[in-house]
Amino acid sequence: GSVVMAVQSPAWLAHGGLSTPVKPGLTVADGDSLRTAAGGRVYLQLPEHSMVKLGENTEFMTPAMDMMHDEQGSMFKGVLHVLKGVFRFTTSLVGKSERRHVDIQVGVATIGTDVWGRAGTDGSLVALLEGKAEMSMPGHANMMMEQPMRYNMMMVSGEMKMDMPVTQDNVADWAAQTDVKPGSGVLSDDGHYTLALISSTSDRDTVLELH
């Protein structure tokens, strides 16, 4: 299964009809869904070392995830569904060498090594920041995106905006929508906690800290 690496509350996992708060180390299986509210963020690491970052007010489902094996070795196949909100899909240096076939449905289907997308009331947007992507939108099947820093958007009216340039301001704005904010109550799998019960400037006072 996939594992939650970091979370900024509020965020919940729906599994087997039950909803529980998300915490680092939580396993996400086929059919599970993740939901964030205002200010929420979740980092989810997939089995082949790629990372899905979810922004606030996002609903995300994992209909199918499977690590397959054949004569060429292992290959990860997955279907990820962004019902609404924003996400970013990236691969680490380790993960770039892995074989994968990932369909990310956000009103579209896409495959890539660094992809940012949004499913909103104004339509569906997918931006290719690195690598290559194959996309399908209503009336536009199997489109190849081979030039990074471009985005396609399907408006709710059905109008299609294609091969639009991505600026550095776009990247900064989009990253801020999916990255956790240090100092704002972020929990991570390698994080540390300190609880100060008393603080004093006097050497005669006893200070107890729990780590």
PDB file of C-alpha atoms in Angstrom:
ATOM      1  CA  GLY A   1       0.000   0.000   0.000  1.00  0.00           C
ATOM      2  CA  SER A   2       0.854   3.674  -0.118  1.00  0.00           C
ATOM      3  CA  VAL A   3       1.955   5.492   3.030  1.00  0.00           C
ATOM      4  CA  VAL A   4       1.174   8.965   4.384  1.00  0.00           C
ATOM      5  CA  MET A   5       4.503  10.768   4.861  1.00  0.00           C
ATOM      6  CA  ALA A   6       3.283  14.141   6.128  1.00  0.00           C
ATOM      7  CA  VAL A   7       0.002  15.776   7.026  1.00  0.00           C
ATOM      8  CA  GLN A   8      -1.210  19.213   7.912  1.00  0.00           C
ATOM      9  CA  SER A   9      -4.644  18.982   9.526  1.00  0.00           C
ATOM     10  CA  PRO A  10      -7.494  18.866   8.910  1.00  0.00           C
ATOM     11  CA  ALA A  11      -7.440  15.718   6.776  1.00  0.00           C
ATOM     12  CA  TRP A  12      -9.313  12.412   6.918  1.00  0.00           C
ATOM     13  CA  LEU A  13      -9.017   8.902   5.484  1.00  0.00           C
ATOM     14  CA  ALA A  14     -12.156   6.999   4.492  1.00  0.00           C
ATOM     15  CA  HIS A  15     -11.671   3.222   4.682  1.00  0.00           C
ATOM     16  CA  GLY A  16     -14.350   0.549   4.854  1.00  0.00           C
ATOM     17  CA  GLY A  17     -17.067   3.081   5.494  1.00  0.00           C
ATOM     18  CA  LEU A  18     -15.213   4.660   8.414  1.00  0.00           C
ATOM     19  CA  SER A  19     -13.559   8.088   8.458  1.00  0.00           C
ATOM     20  CA  THR A  20     -10.497   8.709  10.658  1.00  0.00           C
ATOM     21  CA  PRO A  21      -8.041  11.611  10.979  1.00  0.00           C
ATOM     22  CA  VAL A  22      -4.940  11.212   8.815  1.00  0.00           C
ATOM     23  CA  LYS A  23      -1.585  10.744  10.562  1.00  0.00           C
ATOM     24  CA  PRO A  24       1.959   9.969   9.330  1.00  0.00           C
ATOM     25  CA  GLY A  25       2.606   6.275   8.717  1.00  0.00           C
ATOM     26  CA  LEU A  26      -1.019   5.556   7.820  1.00  0.00           C
ATOM     27  CA  THR A  27      -1.408   3.023   4.987  1.00  0.00           C
ATOM     28  CA  VAL A  28      -3.728   3.869   2.113  1.00  0.00           C
ATOM     29  CA  ALA A  29      -5.137   0.879   0.219  1.00  0.00           C
ATOM     30  CA  ASP A  30      -7.201   0.287  -2.918  1.00  0.00           C
ATOM     31  CA  GLY A  31     -10.572   1.973  -2.689  1.00  0.00           C
ATOM     32  CA  ASP A  32      -9.582   4.336   0.116  1.00  0.00           C
ATOM     33  CA  SER A  33     -10.128   8.069  -0.176  1.00  0.00           C
ATOM     34  CA  LEU A  34      -8.415  11.082   1.365  1.00  0.00           C
ATOM     35  CA  ARG A  35     -10.094  14.398   2.085  1.00  0.00           C
ATOM     36  CA  THR A  36      -8.629  17.703   3.223  1.00  0.00           C
ATOM     37  CA  ALA A  37     -10.439  20.806   4.469  1.00  0.00           C
ATOM     38  CA  ALA A  38      -9.306  24.427   4.512  1.00  0.00           C
ATOM     39  CA  GLY A  39      -5.589  24.603   5.288  1.00  0.00           C
ATOM     40  CA  GLY A  40      -5.124  20.831   5.005  1.00  0.00           C
ATOM     41  CA  ARG A  41      -2.258  19.125   3.161  1.00  0.00           C
ATOM     42  CA  VAL A  42      -1.283  15.459   2.713  1.00  0.00           C
ATOM     43  CA  TYR A  43       1.869  13.859   1.270  1.00  0.00           C
ATOM     44  CA  LEU A  44       1.270  10.294   0.067  1.00  0.00           C
ATOM     45  CA  GLN A  45       4.188   8.100  -1.045  1.00  0.00           C
ATOM     46  CA  LEU A  46       3.303   5.412  -3.561  1.00  0.00           C
ATOM     47  CA  PRO A  47       5.035   1.995  -3.528  1.00  0.00           C
ATOM     48  CA  GLU A  48       7.484   2.921  -6.340  1.00  0.00           C
ATOM     49  CA  HIS A  49       8.734   6.070  -4.559  1.00  0.00           C
ATOM     50  CA  SER A  50       6.602   8.634  -6.362  1.00  0.00           C
ATOM     51  CA  MET A  51       4.808  11.245  -4.267  1.00  0.00           C
ATOM     52  CA  VAL A  52       1.299  12.662  -4.447  1.00  0.00           C
ATOM     53  CA  LYS A  53       0.819  16.013  -2.698  1.00  0.00           C
ATOM     54  CA  LEU A  54      -2.746  17.058  -1.952  1.00  0.00           C
ATOM     55  CA  GLY A  55      -3.728  20.651  -1.285  1.00  0.00           C
ATOM     56  CA  GLU A  56      -6.598  22.033   0.773  1.00  0.00           C
ATOM     57  CA  ASN A  57     -10.264  21.288   0.081  1.00  0.00           C
ATOM     58  CA  THR A  58      -9.283  18.260  -1.982  1.00  0.00           C
ATOM     59  CA  GLU A  59     -10.980  14.871  -2.383  1.00  0.00           C
ATOM     60  CA  PHE A  60      -8.737  12.082  -3.660  1.00  0.00           C
ATOM     61  CA  MET A  61      -9.435   8.394  -4.311  1.00  0.00           C
ATOM     62  CA  THR A  62      -7.188   5.393  -4.967  1.00  0.00           C
ATOM     63  CA  PRO A  63      -9.376   2.970  -6.961  1.00  0.00           C
ATOM     64  CA  ALA A  64      -6.493   0.643  -7.866  1.00  0.00           C
ATOM     65  CA  MET A  65      -2.797   0.319  -7.025  1.00  0.00           C
ATOM     66  CA  ASP A  66      -0.741  -2.760  -7.810  1.00  0.00           C
ATOM     67  CA  MET A  67       2.959  -3.647  -7.961  1.00  0.00           C
ATOM     68  CA  MET A  68       3.242  -6.168 -10.797  1.00  0.00           C
ATOM     69  CA  HIS A  69       6.157  -8.384 -11.798  1.00  0.00           C
ATOM     70  CA  ASP A  70       7.185  -9.747 -15.199  1.00  0.00           C
ATOM     71  CA  GLU A  71      10.334 -10.811 -17.046  1.00  0.00           C
ATOM     72  CA  GLN A  72      11.540  -7.191 -17.036  1.00  0.00           C
ATOM     73  CA  GLY A  73      11.135  -6.824 -13.281  1.00  0.00           C
ATOM     74  CA  SER A  74       8.567  -4.925 -11.248  1.00  0.00           C
ATOM     75  CA  MET A  75       6.156  -2.290 -12.536  1.00  0.00           C
ATOM     76  CA  PHE A  76       3.698  -0.173 -10.595  1.00  0.00           C
ATOM     77  CA  LYS A  77       0.229   0.257 -12.095  1.00  0.00           C
ATOM     78  CA  GLY A  78      -2.179   2.632 -10.458  1.00  0.00           C
ATOM     79  CA  VAL A  79      -5.331   4.662 -10.934  1.00  0.00           C
ATOM     80  CA  LEU A  80      -5.627   7.859  -8.905  1.00  0.00           C
ATOM     81  CA  HIS A  81      -8.753  10.006  -8.973  1.00  0.00           C
ATOM     82  CA  VAL A  82      -8.899  13.658  -7.946  1.00  0.00           C
ATOM     83  CA  LEU A  83     -12.591  14.373  -7.395  1.00  0.00           C
ATOM     84  CA  LYS A  84     -11.945  18.014  -6.613  1.00  0.00           C
ATOM     85  CA  GLY A  85      -9.128  20.263  -5.453  1.00  0.00           C
ATOM     86  CA  VAL A  86      -5.429  20.394  -6.309  1.00  0.00           C
ATOM     87  CA  PHE A  87      -2.617  17.855  -6.435  1.00  0.00           C
ATOM     88  CA  ARG A  88       0.973  17.385  -7.524  1.00  0.00           C
ATOM     89  CA  PHE A  89       2.472  14.082  -8.679  1.00  0.00           C
ATOM     90  CA  THR A  90       6.272  13.827  -8.599  1.00  0.00           C
ATOM     91  CA  THR A  91       8.933  11.122  -8.707  1.00  0.00           C
ATOM     92  CA  SER A  92      12.095  11.108  -6.617  1.00  0.00           C
ATOM     93  CA  LEU A  93      15.577  10.452  -7.980  1.00  0.00           C
ATOM     94  CA  VAL A  94      15.172   6.857  -6.814  1.00  0.00           C
ATOM     95  CA  GLY A  95      11.708   6.601  -8.299  1.00  0.00           C
ATOM     96  CA  LYS A  96      12.703   7.851 -11.748  1.00  0.00           C
ATOM     97  CA  SER A  97      14.309   4.476 -12.494  1.00  0.00           C
ATOM     98  CA  GLU A  98      11.121   2.577 -11.621  1.00  0.00           C
ATOM     99  CA  ARG A  99       8.657   1.341 -14.227  1.00  0.00           C
ATOM    100  CA  ARG A 100       5.172   2.736 -13.799  1.00  0.00           C
ATOM    101  CA  HIS A 101       1.857   3.257 -15.528  1.00  0.00           C
ATOM    102  CA  VAL A 102      -0.209   5.739 -13.568  1.00  0.00           C
ATOM    103  CA  ASP A 103      -3.562   7.140 -14.665  1.00  0.00           C
ATOM    104  CA  ILE A 104      -4.464  10.302 -12.759  1.00  0.00           C
ATOM    105  CA  GLN A 105      -8.086  11.189 -13.375  1.00  0.00           C
ATOM    106  CA  VAL A 106      -8.865  14.840 -12.829  1.00  0.00           C
ATOM    107  CA  GLY A 107     -11.440  15.221 -15.543  1.00  0.00           C
ATOM    108  CA  VAL A 108      -8.532  13.886 -17.628  1.00  0.00           C
ATOM    109  CA  ALA A 109      -6.100  10.974 -17.542  1.00  0.00           C
ATOM    110  CA  THR A 110      -2.399  11.677 -17.437  1.00  0.00           C
ATOM    111  CA  ILE A 111       0.992  10.014 -17.005  1.00  0.00           C
ATOM    112  CA  GLY A 112       4.088  11.991 -16.088  1.00  0.00           C
ATOM    113  CA  THR A 113       7.047  12.476 -13.758  1.00  0.00           C
ATOM    114  CA  ASP A 114       6.072  15.919 -12.433  1.00  0.00           C
ATOM    115  CA  VAL A 115       2.464  16.918 -12.968  1.00  0.00           C
ATOM    116  CA  TRP A 116       0.285  19.527 -11.243  1.00  0.00           C
ATOM    117  CA  GLY A 117      -3.447  19.552 -11.645  1.00  0.00           C
ATOM    118  CA  ARG A 118      -6.706  21.003 -10.435  1.00  0.00           C
ATOM    119  CA  ALA A 119     -10.338  19.946 -10.624  1.00  0.00           C
ATOM    120  CA  GLY A 120     -12.388  23.047  -9.921  1.00  0.00           C
ATOM    121  CA  THR A 121     -15.660  24.750 -10.673  1.00  0.00           C
ATOM    122  CA  ASP A 122     -14.073  26.459 -13.684  1.00  0.00           C
ATOM    123  CA  GLY A 123     -12.851  23.214 -15.246  1.00  0.00           C
ATOM    124  CA  SER A 124      -9.938  20.774 -15.163  1.00  0.00           C
ATOM    125  CA  LEU A 125      -6.310  21.817 -15.570  1.00  0.00           C
ATOM    126  CA  VAL A 126      -3.194  19.660 -15.910  1.00  0.00           C
ATOM    127  CA  ALA A 127       0.293  21.150 -16.172  1.00  0.00           C
ATOM    128  CA  LEU A 128       3.379  19.187 -17.194  1.00  0.00           C
ATOM    129  CA  LEU A 129       6.378  20.465 -15.246  1.00  0.00           C
ATOM    130  CA  GLU A 130       8.810  17.680 -16.104  1.00  0.00           C
ATOM    131  CA  GLY A 131       8.902  14.511 -18.214  1.00  0.00           C
ATOM    132  CA  LYS A 132       6.175  13.502 -20.653  1.00  0.00           C
ATOM    133  CA  ALA A 133       2.436  12.974 -20.310  1.00  0.00           C
ATOM    134  CA  GLU A 134      -0.349  11.367 -22.295  1.00  0.00           C
ATOM    135  CA  MET A 135      -3.708  12.954 -21.676  1.00  0.00           C
ATOM    136  CA  SER A 136      -7.312  12.327 -22.621  1.00  0.00           C
ATOM    137  CA  MET A 137     -10.060  14.899 -22.355  1.00  0.00           C
ATOM    138  CA  PRO A 138     -13.599  14.728 -23.748  1.00  0.00           C
ATOM    139  CA  GLY A 139     -13.239  15.095 -27.500  1.00  0.00           C
ATOM    140  CA  HIS A 140      -9.426  15.078 -27.264  1.00  0.00           C
ATOM    141  CA  ALA A 141      -8.149  11.533 -26.769  1.00  0.00           C
ATOM    142  CA  ASN A 142      -4.528  10.424 -26.382  1.00  0.00           C
ATOM    143  CA  MET A 143      -2.874  13.833 -26.536  1.00  0.00           C
ATOM    144  CA  MET A 144       0.876  13.753 -25.975  1.00  0.00           C
ATOM    145  CA  MET A 145       2.504  16.462 -23.886  1.00  0.00           C
ATOM    146  CA  GLU A 146       6.230  16.268 -24.537  1.00  0.00           C
ATOM    147  CA  GLN A 147       7.294  19.820 -23.746  1.00  0.00           C
ATOM    148  CA  PRO A 148       7.571  20.645 -20.034  1.00  0.00           C
ATOM    149  CA  MET A 149       6.208  23.876 -18.584  1.00  0.00           C
ATOM    150  CA  ARG A 150       2.982  23.717 -20.585  1.00  0.00           C
ATOM    151  CA  TYR A 151      -0.597  23.137 -19.460  1.00  0.00           C
ATOM    152  CA  ASN A 152      -3.941  22.098 -20.949  1.00  0.00           C
ATOM    153  CA  MET A 153      -7.307  23.078 -19.532  1.00  0.00           C
ATOM    154  CA  MET A 154     -10.836  21.923 -20.267  1.00  0.00           C
ATOM    155  CA  MET A 155     -13.311  24.675 -19.365  1.00  0.00           C
ATOM    156  CA  VAL A 156     -16.744  23.791 -17.992  1.00  0.00           C
ATOM    157  CA  SER A 157     -18.163  25.205 -21.220  1.00  0.00           C
ATOM    158  CA  GLY A 158     -16.292  22.502 -23.152  1.00  0.00           C
ATOM    159  CA  GLU A 159     -13.769  24.970 -24.559  1.00  0.00           C
ATOM    160  CA  MET A 160     -10.252  23.551 -24.670  1.00  0.00           C
ATOM    161  CA  LYS A 161      -7.120  25.583 -23.915  1.00  0.00           C
ATOM    162  CA  MET A 162      -4.053  23.722 -25.165  1.00  0.00           C
ATOM    163  CA  ASP A 163      -0.291  24.128 -24.909  1.00  0.00           C
ATOM    164  CA  MET A 164      -0.479  27.161 -22.668  1.00  0.00           C
ATOM    165  CA  PRO A 165       2.864  28.357 -21.191  1.00  0.00           C
ATOM    166  CA  VAL A 166       3.603  27.822 -17.501  1.00  0.00           C
ATOM    167  CA  THR A 167       5.438  30.715 -15.855  1.00  0.00           C
ATOM    168  CA  GLN A 168       7.680  30.596 -12.785  1.00  0.00           C
ATOM    169  CA  ASP A 169       4.990  32.588 -10.976  1.00  0.00           C
ATOM    170  CA  ASN A 170       2.539  29.794 -11.834  1.00  0.00           C
ATOM    171  CA  VAL A 171       4.919  27.179 -10.421  1.00  0.00           C
ATOM    172  CA  ALA A 172       5.442  29.147  -7.207  1.00  0.00           C
ATOM    173  CA  ASP A 173       1.703  29.675  -6.774  1.00  0.00           C
ATOM    174  CA  TRP A 174       0.837  26.043  -7.523  1.00  0.00           C
ATOM    175  CA  ALA A 175       3.584  24.681  -5.259  1.00  0.00           C
ATOM    176  CA  ALA A 176       2.258  26.795  -2.391  1.00  0.00           C
ATOM    177  CA  GLN A 177      -1.157  25.187  -2.876  1.00  0.00           C
ATOM    178  CA  THR A 178       0.173  21.639  -2.376  1.00  0.00           C
ATOM    179  CA  ASP A 179       3.284  22.027  -0.152  1.00  0.00           C
ATOM    180  CA  VAL A 180       2.929  21.798   3.617  1.00  0.00           C
ATOM    181  CA  LYS A 181       3.702  24.988   5.517  1.00  0.00           C
ATOM    182  CA  PRO A 182       6.491  24.632   8.110  1.00  0.00           C
ATOM    183  CA  GLY A 183       5.572  26.034  11.482  1.00  0.00           C
ATOM    184  CA  SER A 184       1.869  25.451  10.898  1.00  0.00           C
ATOM    185  CA  GLY A 185       1.333  22.174  12.721  1.00  0.00           C
ATOM    186  CA  VAL A 186       2.858  19.790  10.176  1.00  0.00           C
ATOM    187  CA  LEU A 187       3.210  16.137  11.220  1.00  0.00           C
ATOM    188  CA  SER A 188       5.743  13.973   9.359  1.00  0.00           C
ATOM    189  CA  ASP A 189       6.972  10.403   9.620  1.00  0.00           C
ATOM    190  CA  ASP A 190      10.427  11.636  10.697  1.00  0.00           C
ATOM    191  CA  GLY A 191       9.207  14.545  12.817  1.00  0.00           C
ATOM    192  CA  HIS A 192      10.021  15.299  16.455  1.00  0.00           C
ATOM    193  CA  TYR A 193       7.784  16.651  19.158  1.00  0.00           C
ATOM    194  CA  THR A 194       8.634  18.833  22.170  1.00  0.00           C
ATOM    195  CA  LEU A 195       6.192  19.705  24.941  1.00  0.00           C
ATOM    196  CA  ALA A 196       7.389  22.470  27.270  1.00  0.00           C
ATOM    197  CA  LEU A 197       5.437  22.328  30.521  1.00  0.00           C
ATOM    198  CA  ILE A 198       7.114  25.354  32.085  1.00  0.00           C
ATOM    199  CA  SER A 199       9.468  28.091  30.941  1.00  0.00           C
ATOM    200  CA  SER A 200      11.562  30.185  33.324  1.00  0.00           C
ATOM    201  CA  THR A 201      14.621  32.411  33.293  1.00  0.00           C
ATOM    202  CA  SER A 202      15.606  31.291  36.818  1.00  0.00           C
ATOM    203  CA  ASP A 203      18.197  28.516  37.250  1.00  0.00           C
ATOM    204  CA  ARG A 204      16.438  27.501  40.472  1.00  0.00           C
ATOM    205  CA  ASP A 205      13.314  26.433  38.618  1.00  0.00           C
ATOM    206  CA  THR A 206      13.042  22.947  37.171  1.00  0.00           C
ATOM    207  CA  VAL A 207      12.156  22.649  33.513  1.00  0.00           C
ATOM    208  CA  LEU A 208      10.708  19.373  32.247  1.00  0.00           C
ATOM    209  CA  GLU A 209      10.622  18.627  28.539  1.00  0.00           C
ATOM    210  CA  LEU A 210       9.121  15.581  26.882  1.00  0.00           C
ATOM    211  CA  HIS A 211      10.600  14.521  23.521  1.00  0.00           C
TER     212      HIS A 211
END
